[in-house]
Amino acid sequence: MSEKKFDGVLSSVQIDALREVGNIGAGNAAIALSEMVEKRVELSVPKANLLPLAKVPALVGGPETPVAGVYLRVFGETRGSILLLLERDSAMSLADFMVNRKLGNFDDEKLRRSALKETGSIISGAYLCALSELTGLNFKQSVPAFAMDMAGAILDHVLVGHAECEDYVLVVETDFKVEGVRIQGHLILFPDLGTLSVILERLGVPIE
Amino acid sequence: MGPTVLIVDDALFMRMMIRDILTKDGFEIVGEAENGVEAVKKYAELNPDLVTMDIVMPEMDGIEAVRNIIKNDPGAKILMCSAMGQQPMVVEALEAGAKDFIIKPFQPAKVLEAVRKALRGEE
């Protein structure tokens, strides 16, 4: 397998292939989410994009925007990290849906954080499952970490533990509606160096 | 008293969810563990009828915990609870001796069905 470093230019076919991963992943994630909250989840067409790292904070409204982040490492046949960033208000609504409806009026911060962490892990799993099906590669996930902080701080934290990564990240905008409440967030895949070329090759659209 | 269950999951939320589903159906939750090391220890202590086992956990993962529990009690009934992307690990867990698996998130009916099946000893 070639491990070419990605230079930032993708053909439209390659972008399409990555979008398809995003689409199927988002579909999986919507099913998972709807089972978790026991409500119908409406899904808008997800937008998948490959972006330079530096542009990530702007996605969520700038480095100082308060967000909830769930972070985990991906290992196995290829390596990388996944960060799910949810707008703070979206995260709060989601935690409400899960904790209050499921377990009675349990106003326990620890439980809410645990619910969000688990959601992040399950949504990441849903996307990884799509990636695994389309590439034939096997992945394992690490234990997730959770933080409620400014977007910039969370990203710095992720990048510090991630020396050998590509300069580009795959971003899937996730936009769900649960009972009319909008849950907005971004799922960001940080491929380790060389990973992107392996994924594109497996998707049948190799970097030339 | 219904069958006794040990719930193993590092996520407090998941433990509460499983506890909720099972107690409503008459099962008795005798213990909870948040990693594999604790799970092995508590299994030996409590000797439950069934274990629900998460896969990705700190300290010792669920697969290693299954190996350890089965080593000491080949008849142990363990049901794996894994997230969608973890299928390769599910296969490993079944090889290690787990009876069955359910995919997170859980629908109560599916959990109960899998739990009853595992208790009957069906694979």
Coordinates of N, CA and C in Angstrom, one line a residue, chain A residues 10-129:
Chain A
L10 N -7.7 17.5 -4.1 CA -8.4 16.3 -4.4 C -9.2 16.5 -5.7
S11 N -9.3 15.4 -6.4 CA -10.2 15.5 -7.6 C -11.6 15.4 -7.2
S12 N -12.5 15.8 -8.1 CA -13.9 15.8 -7.7 C -14.4 14.4 -7.4
V13 N -13.8 13.4 -8.1 CA -14.2 12.0 -7.8 C -13.8 11.6 -6.4
Q14 N -12.6 12.0 -6.0 CA -12.1 11.7 -4.6 C -13.0 12.4 -3.5
I15 N -13.4 13.6 -3.8 CA -14.3 14.4 -2.9 C -15.6 13.6 -2.8
D16 N -16.1 13.2 -4.0 CA -17.4 12.4 -4.0 C -17.3 11.2 -3.1
A17 N -16.2 10.5 -3.3 CA -16.0 9.2 -2.5 C -16.0 9.5 -1.0
L18 N -15.3 10.6 -0.6 CA -15.3 10.9 0.8 C -16.7 11.4 1.3
R19 N -17.4 12.1 0.4 CA -18.8 12.5 0.8 C -19.7 11.3 1.0
E20 N -19.5 10.3 0.2 CA -20.3 9.1 0.3 C -20.1 8.4 1.7
V21 N -18.8 8.4 2.1 CA -18.5 7.9 3.4 C -19.3 8.7 4.5
G22 N -19.2 10.0 4.3 CA -20.0 10.9 5.2 C -21.5 10.7 5.2
N23 N -22.0 10.5 4.0 CA -23.5 10.2 3.9 C -23.9 8.9 4.6
I24 N -23.2 7.9 4.3 CA -23.5 6.6 4.9 C -23.3 6.6 6.4
G25 N -22.2 7.3 6.8 CA -21.9 7.4 8.3 C -23.0 8.2 9.0
A26 N -23.4 9.3 8.3 CA -24.5 10.1 8.9 C -25.8 9.4 9.1
G27 N -26.1 8.5 8.1 CA -27.3 7.7 8.1 C -27.2 6.7 9.3
N28 N -26.0 6.1 9.4 CA -25.8 5.2 10.6 C -26.0 5.9 11.9
A29 N -25.4 7.1 11.9 CA -25.4 7.9 13.2 C -26.8 8.3 13.5
A30 N -27.6 8.7 12.5 CA -29.0 9.1 12.8 C -29.8 7.9 13.4
I31 N -29.6 6.7 12.8 CA -30.2 5.6 13.4 C -29.8 5.3 14.8
A32 N -28.5 5.4 15.1 CA -28.0 5.2 16.4 C -28.6 6.3 17.4
L33 N -28.6 7.5 16.9 CA -29.1 8.6 17.8 C -30.6 8.4 18.1
S34 N -31.3 8.0 17.1 CA -32.8 7.9 17.3 C -33.1 6.7 18.3
E35 N -32.2 5.7 18.2 CA -32.4 4.6 19.2 C -32.1 5.1 20.6
M36 N -31.0 6.0 20.7 CA -30.6 6.5 22.0 C -31.7 7.3 22.7
V37 N -32.3 8.2 21.9 CA -33.2 9.1 22.5 C -34.7 8.6 22.3
E38 N -34.8 7.5 21.6 CA -36.1 6.9 21.4 C -37.1 7.9 20.7
K39 N -36.6 8.7 19.8 CA -37.4 9.6 19.1 C -37.0 9.5 17.6
R40 N -37.9 10.1 16.8 CA -37.5 10.1 15.4 C -36.4 11.2 15.2
V41 N -35.4 10.9 14.4 CA -34.4 11.8 14.1 C -34.4 12.2 12.7
E42 N -34.5 13.5 12.4 CA -34.5 13.9 11.0 C -33.0 14.3 10.7
L43 N -32.6 14.0 9.5 CA -31.2 14.2 9.1 C -31.2 15.1 7.9
S44 N -30.4 16.2 7.9 CA -30.2 16.9 6.7 C -29.1 16.3 5.9
V45 N -29.0 16.6 4.7 CA -27.9 16.0 3.8 C -26.6 16.5 4.4
P46 N -25.7 15.5 4.8 CA -24.5 16.0 5.5 C -23.5 16.5 4.4
K47 N -22.7 17.5 4.9 CA -21.7 18.0 4.0 C -20.4 17.5 4.4
A48 N -19.7 16.8 3.6 CA -18.4 16.3 3.9 C -17.3 17.1 3.1
N49 N -16.3 17.5 3.8 CA -15.2 18.3 3.2 C -13.9 18.0 3.7
L50 N -12.9 18.2 2.9 CA -11.5 18.1 3.4 C -11.0 19.5 3.6
L51 N -10.5 19.8 4.8 CA -10.1 21.2 5.1 C -8.8 21.2 5.7
P52 N -8.0 22.3 5.4 CA -6.8 22.5 6.1 C -7.1 22.7 7.6
L53 N -6.2 22.1 8.5 CA -6.3 22.2 9.9 C -6.7 23.6 10.4
A54 N -6.0 24.6 9.9 CA -6.1 25.9 10.4 C -7.6 26.4 10.3
K55 N -8.3 25.8 9.4 CA -9.7 26.3 9.2 C -10.7 25.7 10.1
V56 N -10.3 24.8 10.9 CA -11.3 24.1 11.7 C -12.0 24.9 12.8
P57 N -11.2 25.8 13.5 CA -11.9 26.6 14.5 C -13.0 27.5 13.9
A58 N -12.8 28.0 12.7 CA -13.8 28.9 12.1 C -15.1 28.1 11.8
L59 N -15.0 26.8 11.6 CA -16.2 26.0 11.4 C -17.3 26.1 12.4
V60 N -16.8 26.2 13.7 CA -17.7 26.2 14.8 C -17.9 27.6 15.3
G61 N -17.5 28.6 14.6 CA -17.7 30.0 15.0 C -16.6 30.6 15.7
G62 N -15.4 30.1 15.5 CA -14.2 30.7 16.0 C -13.7 30.0 17.2
P63 N -12.4 30.2 17.6 CA -11.7 29.4 18.6 C -12.3 29.7 20.0
E64 N -13.1 30.8 20.2 CA -13.6 31.0 21.5 C -15.0 30.5 21.7
T65 N -15.6 29.9 20.7 CA -16.9 29.4 20.8 C -17.0 28.2 21.8
P66 N -17.9 28.3 22.8 CA -18.0 27.2 23.7 C -18.6 25.9 23.1
V67 N -18.0 24.8 23.2 CA -18.5 23.6 22.5 C -18.3 22.4 23.5
A68 N -19.0 21.3 23.1 CA -18.7 20.1 23.8 C -17.9 19.2 22.8
G69 N -16.9 18.6 23.3 CA -16.1 17.8 22.4 C -15.9 16.4 22.9
V70 N -16.0 15.4 22.0 CA -15.7 14.0 22.4 C -14.6 13.6 21.5
Y71 N -13.5 13.1 22.1 CA -12.3 12.8 21.3 C -11.9 11.3 21.5
L72 N -11.6 10.7 20.4 CA -11.1 9.3 20.6 C -10.0 9.0 19.5
R73 N -9.2 8.0 19.8 CA -8.1 7.6 18.9 C -8.7 6.4 18.1
V74 N -8.3 6.3 16.8 CA -8.7 5.2 16.0 C -7.4 4.5 15.7
F75 N -7.4 3.2 15.8 CA -6.2 2.4 15.5 C -6.7 1.1 14.8
G76 N -5.7 0.3 14.4 CA -6.1 -0.9 13.6 C -5.3 -0.8 12.3
E77 N -6.0 -1.1 11.2 CA -5.2 -1.1 9.9 C -4.8 0.3 9.5
T78 N -5.5 1.4 9.9 CA -5.1 2.7 9.7 C -5.3 3.5 11.0
R79 N -4.6 4.6 11.1 CA -4.7 5.3 12.4 C -5.1 6.8 12.2
G80 N -5.7 7.3 13.2 CA -6.1 8.7 13.2 C -6.8 9.0 14.5
S81 N -7.5 10.1 14.5 CA -8.3 10.5 15.7 C -9.6 11.1 15.2
I82 N -10.6 11.0 16.0 CA -11.9 11.5 15.7 C -12.3 12.5 16.8
L83 N -12.8 13.7 16.4 CA -13.3 14.6 17.3 C -14.7 15.0 16.9
L84 N -15.6 14.8 17.8 CA -17.0 15.3 17.6 C -17.2 16.5 18.4
L85 N -17.4 17.6 17.6 CA -17.7 18.9 18.3 C -19.1 19.3 18.2
L86 N -19.8 19.5 19.3 CA -21.2 19.8 19.3 C -21.3 21.3 19.8
E87 N -22.2 22.0 19.2 CA -22.4 23.4 19.8 C -22.9 23.1 21.2
R88 N -22.5 24.1 22.1 CA -22.8 23.9 23.5 C -24.3 23.7 23.7
D89 N -25.1 24.5 23.0 CA -26.6 24.4 23.2 C -27.1 23.1 22.7
S90 N -26.6 22.7 21.6 CA -27.0 21.4 21.0 C -26.7 20.3 22.0
A91 N -25.5 20.3 22.5 CA -25.0 19.3 23.5 C -25.9 19.2 24.7
M92 N -26.3 20.4 25.2 CA -27.2 20.5 26.3 C -28.6 19.9 26.0
S93 N -29.1 20.2 24.8 CA -30.4 19.6 24.5 C -30.3 18.1 24.3
L94 N -29.2 17.7 23.7 CA -29.1 16.3 23.5 C -29.0 15.5 24.9
A95 N -28.2 16.1 25.8 CA -28.1 15.5 27.1 C -29.4 15.5 27.8
D96 N -30.2 16.5 27.6 CA -31.6 16.5 28.2 C -32.4 15.4 27.7
F97 N -32.4 15.3 26.3 CA -33.2 14.2 25.7 C -32.8 12.9 26.3
M98 N -31.6 12.6 26.4 CA -31.1 11.3 26.8 C -31.4 11.0 28.3
V99 N -31.0 12.0 29.1 CA -31.0 11.7 30.6 C -32.4 11.8 31.1
N100 N -33.1 12.9 30.8 CA -34.4 13.1 31.4 C -35.4 12.1 31.0
R101 N -35.5 11.9 29.6 CA -36.5 11.0 29.1 C -36.2 9.5 29.5
K102 N -35.0 9.2 29.6 CA -34.7 7.8 29.8 C -34.7 7.4 31.3
L103 N -34.2 8.3 32.1 CA -33.9 7.8 33.5 C -34.6 8.7 34.5
G104 N -35.7 9.3 34.1 CA -36.5 10.1 35.0 C -35.7 11.5 35.2
N105 N -36.2 12.3 36.0 CA -35.5 13.6 36.1 C -34.3 13.6 36.9
F106 N -33.3 13.1 36.2 CA -32.0 12.9 36.9 C -31.1 14.1 36.6
D107 N -31.0 15.0 37.5 CA -30.2 16.2 37.2 C -28.8 16.0 37.7
D108 N -28.1 15.1 37.1 CA -26.8 14.8 37.6 C -25.8 15.2 36.5
E109 N -24.9 16.1 36.8 CA -24.0 16.6 35.8 C -23.1 15.5 35.3
K110 N -22.7 14.6 36.2 CA -21.8 13.5 35.8 C -22.5 12.6 34.8
L111 N -23.8 12.4 35.1 CA -24.6 11.5 34.2 C -24.7 12.1 32.8
R112 N -25.0 13.4 32.8 CA -25.1 14.1 31.5 C -23.9 14.1 30.7
R113 N -22.7 14.3 31.4 CA -21.4 14.2 30.7 C -21.2 12.8 30.2
S114 N -21.5 11.9 31.0 CA -21.3 10.5 30.6 C -22.2 10.1 29.4
A115 N -23.4 10.7 29.4 CA -24.3 10.4 28.2 C -23.8 11.0 27.0
L116 N -23.2 12.3 27.0 CA -22.7 12.9 25.9 C -21.4 12.2 25.4
K117 N -20.6 11.8 26.3 CA -19.4 11.0 26.0 C -19.8 9.8 25.2
E118 N -20.8 9.1 25.7 CA -21.2 7.8 25.1 C -21.8 8.1 23.7
T119 N -22.5 9.2 23.6 CA -23.1 9.6 22.3 C -22.0 9.8 21.3
G120 N -20.9 10.5 21.7 CA -19.8 10.8 20.8 C -19.2 9.5 20.4
S121 N -19.0 8.6 21.3 CA -18.4 7.3 21.0 C -19.3 6.5 20.0
I122 N -20.6 6.5 20.2 CA -21.5 5.8 19.4 C -21.6 6.4 18.0
I123 N -21.6 7.7 17.9 CA -21.7 8.4 16.6 C -20.4 8.2 15.8
S124 N -19.3 8.3 16.5 CA -18.0 8.0 15.9 C -18.0 6.5 15.4
G125 N -18.5 5.6 16.2 CA -18.6 4.2 15.8 C -19.4 4.1 14.5
A126 N -20.5 4.9 14.4 CA -21.4 4.8 13.2 C -20.7 5.2 12.0
Y127 N -19.8 6.3 12.1 CA -19.1 6.7 10.9 C -17.9 5.8 10.6
L128 N -17.3 5.3 11.6 CA -16.2 4.3 11.4 C -16.7 3.1 10.7
C129 N -17.9 2.7 11.1 CA -18.5 1.5 10.5 C -18.7 1.7 9.0

